[in-house]
C-alpha cells in the first residue's frame, strides 16, 4: 500500500489534472467543439485512473485493519457515495502501467509546452530579423537611387565643366594676346612717362633755384630802398616757400589719355567678348546689350562709392602726420594714385552683381548667372575707380529710357531706325568730363521707343526679390592673371 501511495504522489496526477483544467479553461472559447469534447474525455479518463488507484489503496488499507476495522467509515462515507449511481470504470491496465502512462503524459505535456515556447521565441526572432532585413533593403534601395542620381549629376556637371573649360581656355588665350599687346604699349608709354618725369624734376629744381634767386634779389632791392635800418630789420630774411606739384598733378594729363584709351578698349574688345559669351545662353541680342550696358553703369556707380570710402579712410590716416607744403587733399589723391592696387575690386564686383540680380529690366536664364561676365565687370570697375583720381574726374553721361537722341552723346547702331528721334535702348554709355563729352556712346533708335520703355516697366525702385539661382559660378570665375596686365 505504501508503495502505491508513493507512486501516486510522485506522478503528481492531481497537479497534472489541475494544469489540464486551467489550459482547457483558457482555450475553451478558442478551440472547436470536437476539441473541447476530447479535452473533457481526456480529463474523465485521467480522473477514473486516479480513482482506480485510490480504490486500490483503499482496498489495501482495509485489509491491513482486519475484518472489522474501517467498517464505520465505509458505511458512513463510501456506501452513500456509491449509492448515487456512480460507477467506476474498471481499468483494463495494471496500476504500474497506468502510473507509467500518466508520467509519460506529464512528460509529453511538459515537452510540448517547452517546444511551443521555444517555437514562439524563434518565430519572434525571425519576425524581428525579417523587419530589420526589410529596413536594410529599403535603405540600400534608397542609397542606390541616390548614387544613380549623383552619378547623373556628376556626368552632366563634368560635360558642362569640360565645355566651359574649353571656352575659358580660348578666352584666356585671346585675353593673353591682348594683355601682351597692352603690356608692350604700356611699357612704351611708361618709358615716355619716365622721360617726362625726369624733365619735370629738372624743371622743378630749376624753378626752385630761380625762385630762391628771385627772393634774394627782392630782399636786396628792399634793403637798398629802405630809408632806415629799423625798417630793414623788420623785413623777413628767409625766402618764400613755393608749392611744388604732386605726382598726381604731374601725371594727370597722361593718366587722362590712358584712361580714355582704356575706356575705348573696353567698348571695342571686352564688351564684344562679354556679348559673345552671353549669346551662348541668351538668344535675344537686345537683352544681351541691355545687360552689358547696365553692368557698365552699375560698375561706375560701385567704383565711385568705393573711391569715396577709400578716400575718407586715407584722409583719416594721413591727417595726423600731414606736414608737406601741398594740401591734405592733394596728398590723399597722390597716395591713391600711387596705390591703386589697394582698391578692393572684388567687393565692387559683388555689389554690381547683386544690383543686377534685382534689376527689373533684365531677364536672365535661371541656370546661369551674371558671374559669366565677371572679368568685364572687374575691368570696368578698375577703370572707373582710376578715373575718379583725375582732376576733374571722368564719369558716364546720364541716360534714361526713351530719351531724345543726341548726336553729341551717341552714335546710332547699325540696326537703328535713323529717322527715329527717341532712344529705344542704350548699347554703350558716353564718357563725359564735366559737361563735355569725351567719348561718344552707342544707342539704338526706333519708332515707338517711349511706348516700349514703358511696357518694360523701367521702374527705378528695386524690389527685394531673392537672388537668382547661381549656376556655373565656380567654373566661370575670372582669371587673376588678366588683372595685372590692365592695372592703371
Short mmCIF file of N, CA, C and O in Angstrom, two decimals, residues 310-361:
data_model
loop_
_atom_site.label_atom_id
_atom_site.label_comp_id
_atom_site.label_asym_id
_atom_site.label_seq_id
_atom_site.Cartn_x
_atom_site.Cartn_y
_atom_site.Cartn_z
N UNK A 310 37.26 104.91 -49.83
CA UNK A 310 38.71 104.75 -49.74
C UNK A 310 39.39 106.09 -49.47
O UNK A 310 40.35 106.19 -48.70
N UNK A 311 38.89 107.14 -50.08
CA UNK A 311 39.45 108.47 -49.88
C UNK A 311 39.27 108.94 -48.44
O UNK A 311 40.18 109.55 -47.84
N UNK A 312 38.11 108.67 -47.87
CA UNK A 312 37.88 109.03 -46.47
C UNK A 312 38.83 108.29 -45.53
O UNK A 312 39.36 108.88 -44.57
N UNK A 313 39.07 107.01 -45.80
CA UNK A 313 40.00 106.24 -44.94
C UNK A 313 41.42 106.77 -45.07
O UNK A 313 42.14 106.90 -44.06
N UNK A 314 41.84 107.10 -46.29
CA UNK A 314 43.20 107.62 -46.48
C UNK A 314 43.35 108.99 -45.81
O UNK A 314 44.37 109.28 -45.17
N UNK A 315 42.33 109.82 -45.94
CA UNK A 315 42.40 111.15 -45.32
C UNK A 315 42.47 111.02 -43.80
O UNK A 315 43.21 111.76 -43.13
N UNK A 316 41.71 110.08 -43.24
CA UNK A 316 41.75 109.87 -41.79
C UNK A 316 43.11 109.37 -41.34
O UNK A 316 43.58 109.69 -40.24
N UNK A 317 43.77 108.59 -42.19
CA UNK A 317 45.08 108.05 -41.83
C UNK A 317 46.19 109.09 -41.97
O UNK A 317 47.09 109.16 -41.13
N UNK A 318 46.12 109.94 -43.01
CA UNK A 318 47.21 110.89 -43.28
C UNK A 318 47.07 112.21 -42.53
O UNK A 318 48.06 112.94 -42.40
N UNK A 319 45.88 112.53 -42.07
CA UNK A 319 45.68 113.84 -41.43
C UNK A 319 46.54 114.05 -40.18
O UNK A 319 47.06 115.16 -39.98
N UNK A 320 46.78 113.06 -39.31
CA UNK A 320 47.61 113.35 -38.12
C UNK A 320 49.07 113.65 -38.46
O UNK A 320 49.74 114.39 -37.72
N UNK A 321 49.61 113.09 -39.55
CA UNK A 321 51.02 113.24 -39.86
C UNK A 321 51.29 114.12 -41.08
O UNK A 321 52.40 114.12 -41.61
N UNK A 322 50.30 114.86 -41.55
CA UNK A 322 50.49 115.68 -42.74
C UNK A 322 51.26 116.96 -42.40
O UNK A 322 50.82 117.75 -41.56
N UNK A 323 52.43 117.18 -43.05
CA UNK A 323 53.26 118.36 -42.81
C UNK A 323 53.76 118.99 -44.11
O UNK A 323 54.47 119.99 -44.06
N UNK A 324 53.48 118.43 -45.25
CA UNK A 324 54.06 118.89 -46.51
C UNK A 324 53.51 120.22 -46.97
O UNK A 324 52.49 120.72 -46.44
N UNK A 325 54.16 120.80 -47.95
CA UNK A 325 53.68 122.09 -48.48
C UNK A 325 52.36 121.97 -49.24
O UNK A 325 51.60 122.92 -49.32
N UNK A 326 52.07 120.76 -49.81
CA UNK A 326 50.82 120.59 -50.54
C UNK A 326 49.68 120.38 -49.54
O UNK A 326 49.89 120.08 -48.37
N UNK A 327 48.48 120.58 -50.03
CA UNK A 327 47.31 120.43 -49.17
C UNK A 327 47.05 118.95 -48.86
O UNK A 327 47.58 118.05 -49.52
N UNK A 328 46.22 118.72 -47.83
CA UNK A 328 45.88 117.35 -47.45
C UNK A 328 45.13 116.64 -48.56
O UNK A 328 45.33 115.44 -48.80
N UNK A 329 44.27 117.38 -49.26
CA UNK A 329 43.50 116.77 -50.36
C UNK A 329 44.43 116.28 -51.47
O UNK A 329 44.27 115.18 -52.01
N UNK A 330 45.44 117.12 -51.81
CA UNK A 330 46.40 116.70 -52.84
C UNK A 330 47.21 115.50 -52.39
O UNK A 330 47.51 114.59 -53.18
N UNK A 331 47.58 115.46 -51.11
CA UNK A 331 48.33 114.31 -50.60
C UNK A 331 47.52 113.03 -50.64
O UNK A 331 48.03 111.96 -50.97
N UNK A 332 46.23 113.16 -50.34
CA UNK A 332 45.36 111.97 -50.37
C UNK A 332 45.22 111.45 -51.79
O UNK A 332 45.35 110.24 -52.04
N UNK A 333 44.98 112.34 -52.74
CA UNK A 333 44.85 111.90 -54.14
C UNK A 333 46.16 111.32 -54.65
O UNK A 333 46.19 110.31 -55.37
N UNK A 334 47.30 111.93 -54.26
CA UNK A 334 48.59 111.41 -54.69
C UNK A 334 48.84 110.02 -54.11
O UNK A 334 49.37 109.13 -54.80
N UNK A 335 48.44 109.80 -52.86
CA UNK A 335 48.58 108.46 -52.25
C UNK A 335 47.72 107.42 -52.98
O UNK A 335 48.17 106.30 -53.23
N UNK A 336 46.50 107.81 -53.35
CA UNK A 336 45.62 106.86 -54.04
C UNK A 336 46.18 106.52 -55.42
O UNK A 336 46.14 105.36 -55.87
N UNK A 337 46.73 107.53 -56.11
CA UNK A 337 47.31 107.28 -57.43
C UNK A 337 48.49 106.33 -57.34
O UNK A 337 48.68 105.45 -58.19
N UNK A 338 49.29 106.46 -56.29
CA UNK A 338 50.45 105.58 -56.13
C UNK A 338 50.07 104.17 -55.66
O UNK A 338 50.88 103.25 -55.78
N UNK A 339 48.88 104.01 -55.09
CA UNK A 339 48.50 102.72 -54.50
C UNK A 339 47.12 102.28 -55.01
O UNK A 339 46.21 101.96 -54.24
N UNK A 340 46.96 102.26 -56.31
CA UNK A 340 45.70 101.79 -56.90
C UNK A 340 45.46 100.31 -56.65
O UNK A 340 44.31 99.85 -56.71
N UNK A 341 46.53 99.56 -56.37
CA UNK A 341 46.36 98.12 -56.12
C UNK A 341 45.64 97.84 -54.81
O UNK A 341 45.17 96.71 -54.60
N UNK A 342 45.54 98.81 -53.92
CA UNK A 342 44.83 98.60 -52.66
C UNK A 342 43.32 98.64 -52.82
O UNK A 342 42.60 98.37 -51.86
N UNK A 343 42.85 98.98 -53.99
CA UNK A 343 41.40 99.02 -54.24
C UNK A 343 40.83 97.60 -54.21
O UNK A 343 41.28 96.72 -54.94
N UNK A 344 39.81 97.39 -53.37
CA UNK A 344 39.16 96.08 -53.24
C UNK A 344 38.12 95.95 -54.36
O UNK A 344 36.93 96.24 -54.19
N UNK A 345 38.61 95.51 -55.53
CA UNK A 345 37.72 95.46 -56.69
C UNK A 345 36.69 94.34 -56.58
O UNK A 345 35.59 94.44 -57.12
N UNK A 346 37.01 93.27 -55.84
CA UNK A 346 36.07 92.16 -55.73
C UNK A 346 34.79 92.57 -55.00
O UNK A 346 33.70 92.13 -55.33
N UNK A 347 34.93 93.45 -54.00
CA UNK A 347 33.74 93.93 -53.30
C UNK A 347 32.83 94.72 -54.24
O UNK A 347 31.60 94.58 -54.21
N UNK A 348 33.44 95.54 -55.10
CA UNK A 348 32.62 96.28 -56.08
C UNK A 348 31.96 95.34 -57.08
O UNK A 348 30.81 95.55 -57.48
N UNK A 349 32.68 94.29 -57.50
CA UNK A 349 32.09 93.31 -58.43
C UNK A 349 30.88 92.63 -57.80
O UNK A 349 29.84 92.45 -58.43
N UNK A 350 31.00 92.27 -56.52
CA UNK A 350 29.87 91.64 -55.83
C UNK A 350 28.68 92.60 -55.73
O UNK A 350 27.52 92.19 -55.90
N UNK A 351 28.96 93.89 -55.46
CA UNK A 351 27.87 94.86 -55.40
C UNK A 351 27.18 95.00 -56.76
O UNK A 351 25.95 95.13 -56.83
N UNK A 352 27.96 94.99 -57.83
CA UNK A 352 27.37 95.11 -59.17
C UNK A 352 26.49 93.91 -59.48
O UNK A 352 25.36 94.05 -59.99
N UNK A 353 26.97 92.71 -59.17
CA UNK A 353 26.18 91.50 -59.46
C UNK A 353 24.90 91.49 -58.63
O UNK A 353 23.82 91.13 -59.11
N UNK A 354 24.99 91.89 -57.35
CA UNK A 354 23.78 91.94 -56.51
C UNK A 354 22.78 92.96 -57.05
O UNK A 354 21.56 92.71 -57.03
N UNK A 355 23.27 94.11 -57.51
CA UNK A 355 22.35 95.11 -58.08
C UNK A 355 21.70 94.62 -59.36
O UNK A 355 20.52 94.88 -59.62
N UNK A 356 22.45 93.88 -60.18
CA UNK A 356 21.88 93.36 -61.43
C UNK A 356 20.88 92.24 -61.17
O UNK A 356 19.93 92.05 -61.95
N UNK A 357 21.07 91.49 -60.10
CA UNK A 357 20.15 90.39 -59.79
C UNK A 357 18.75 90.90 -59.45
O UNK A 357 17.77 90.17 -59.64
N UNK A 358 18.64 92.11 -58.93
CA UNK A 358 17.32 92.64 -58.56
C UNK A 358 16.85 93.72 -59.54
O UNK A 358 15.89 94.41 -59.26
N UNK A 359 17.53 93.87 -60.66
CA UNK A 359 17.12 94.87 -61.65
C UNK A 359 15.93 94.35 -62.45
O UNK A 359 16.00 93.28 -63.05
N UNK A 360 14.81 95.08 -62.46
CA UNK A 360 13.60 94.55 -63.14
C UNK A 360 13.68 94.61 -64.66
O UNK A 360 12.83 94.04 -65.34
N UNK A 361 14.67 95.31 -65.23
CA UNK A 361 14.75 95.44 -66.68
C UNK A 361 15.53 94.31 -67.33
O UNK A 361 15.69 94.28 -68.54
#
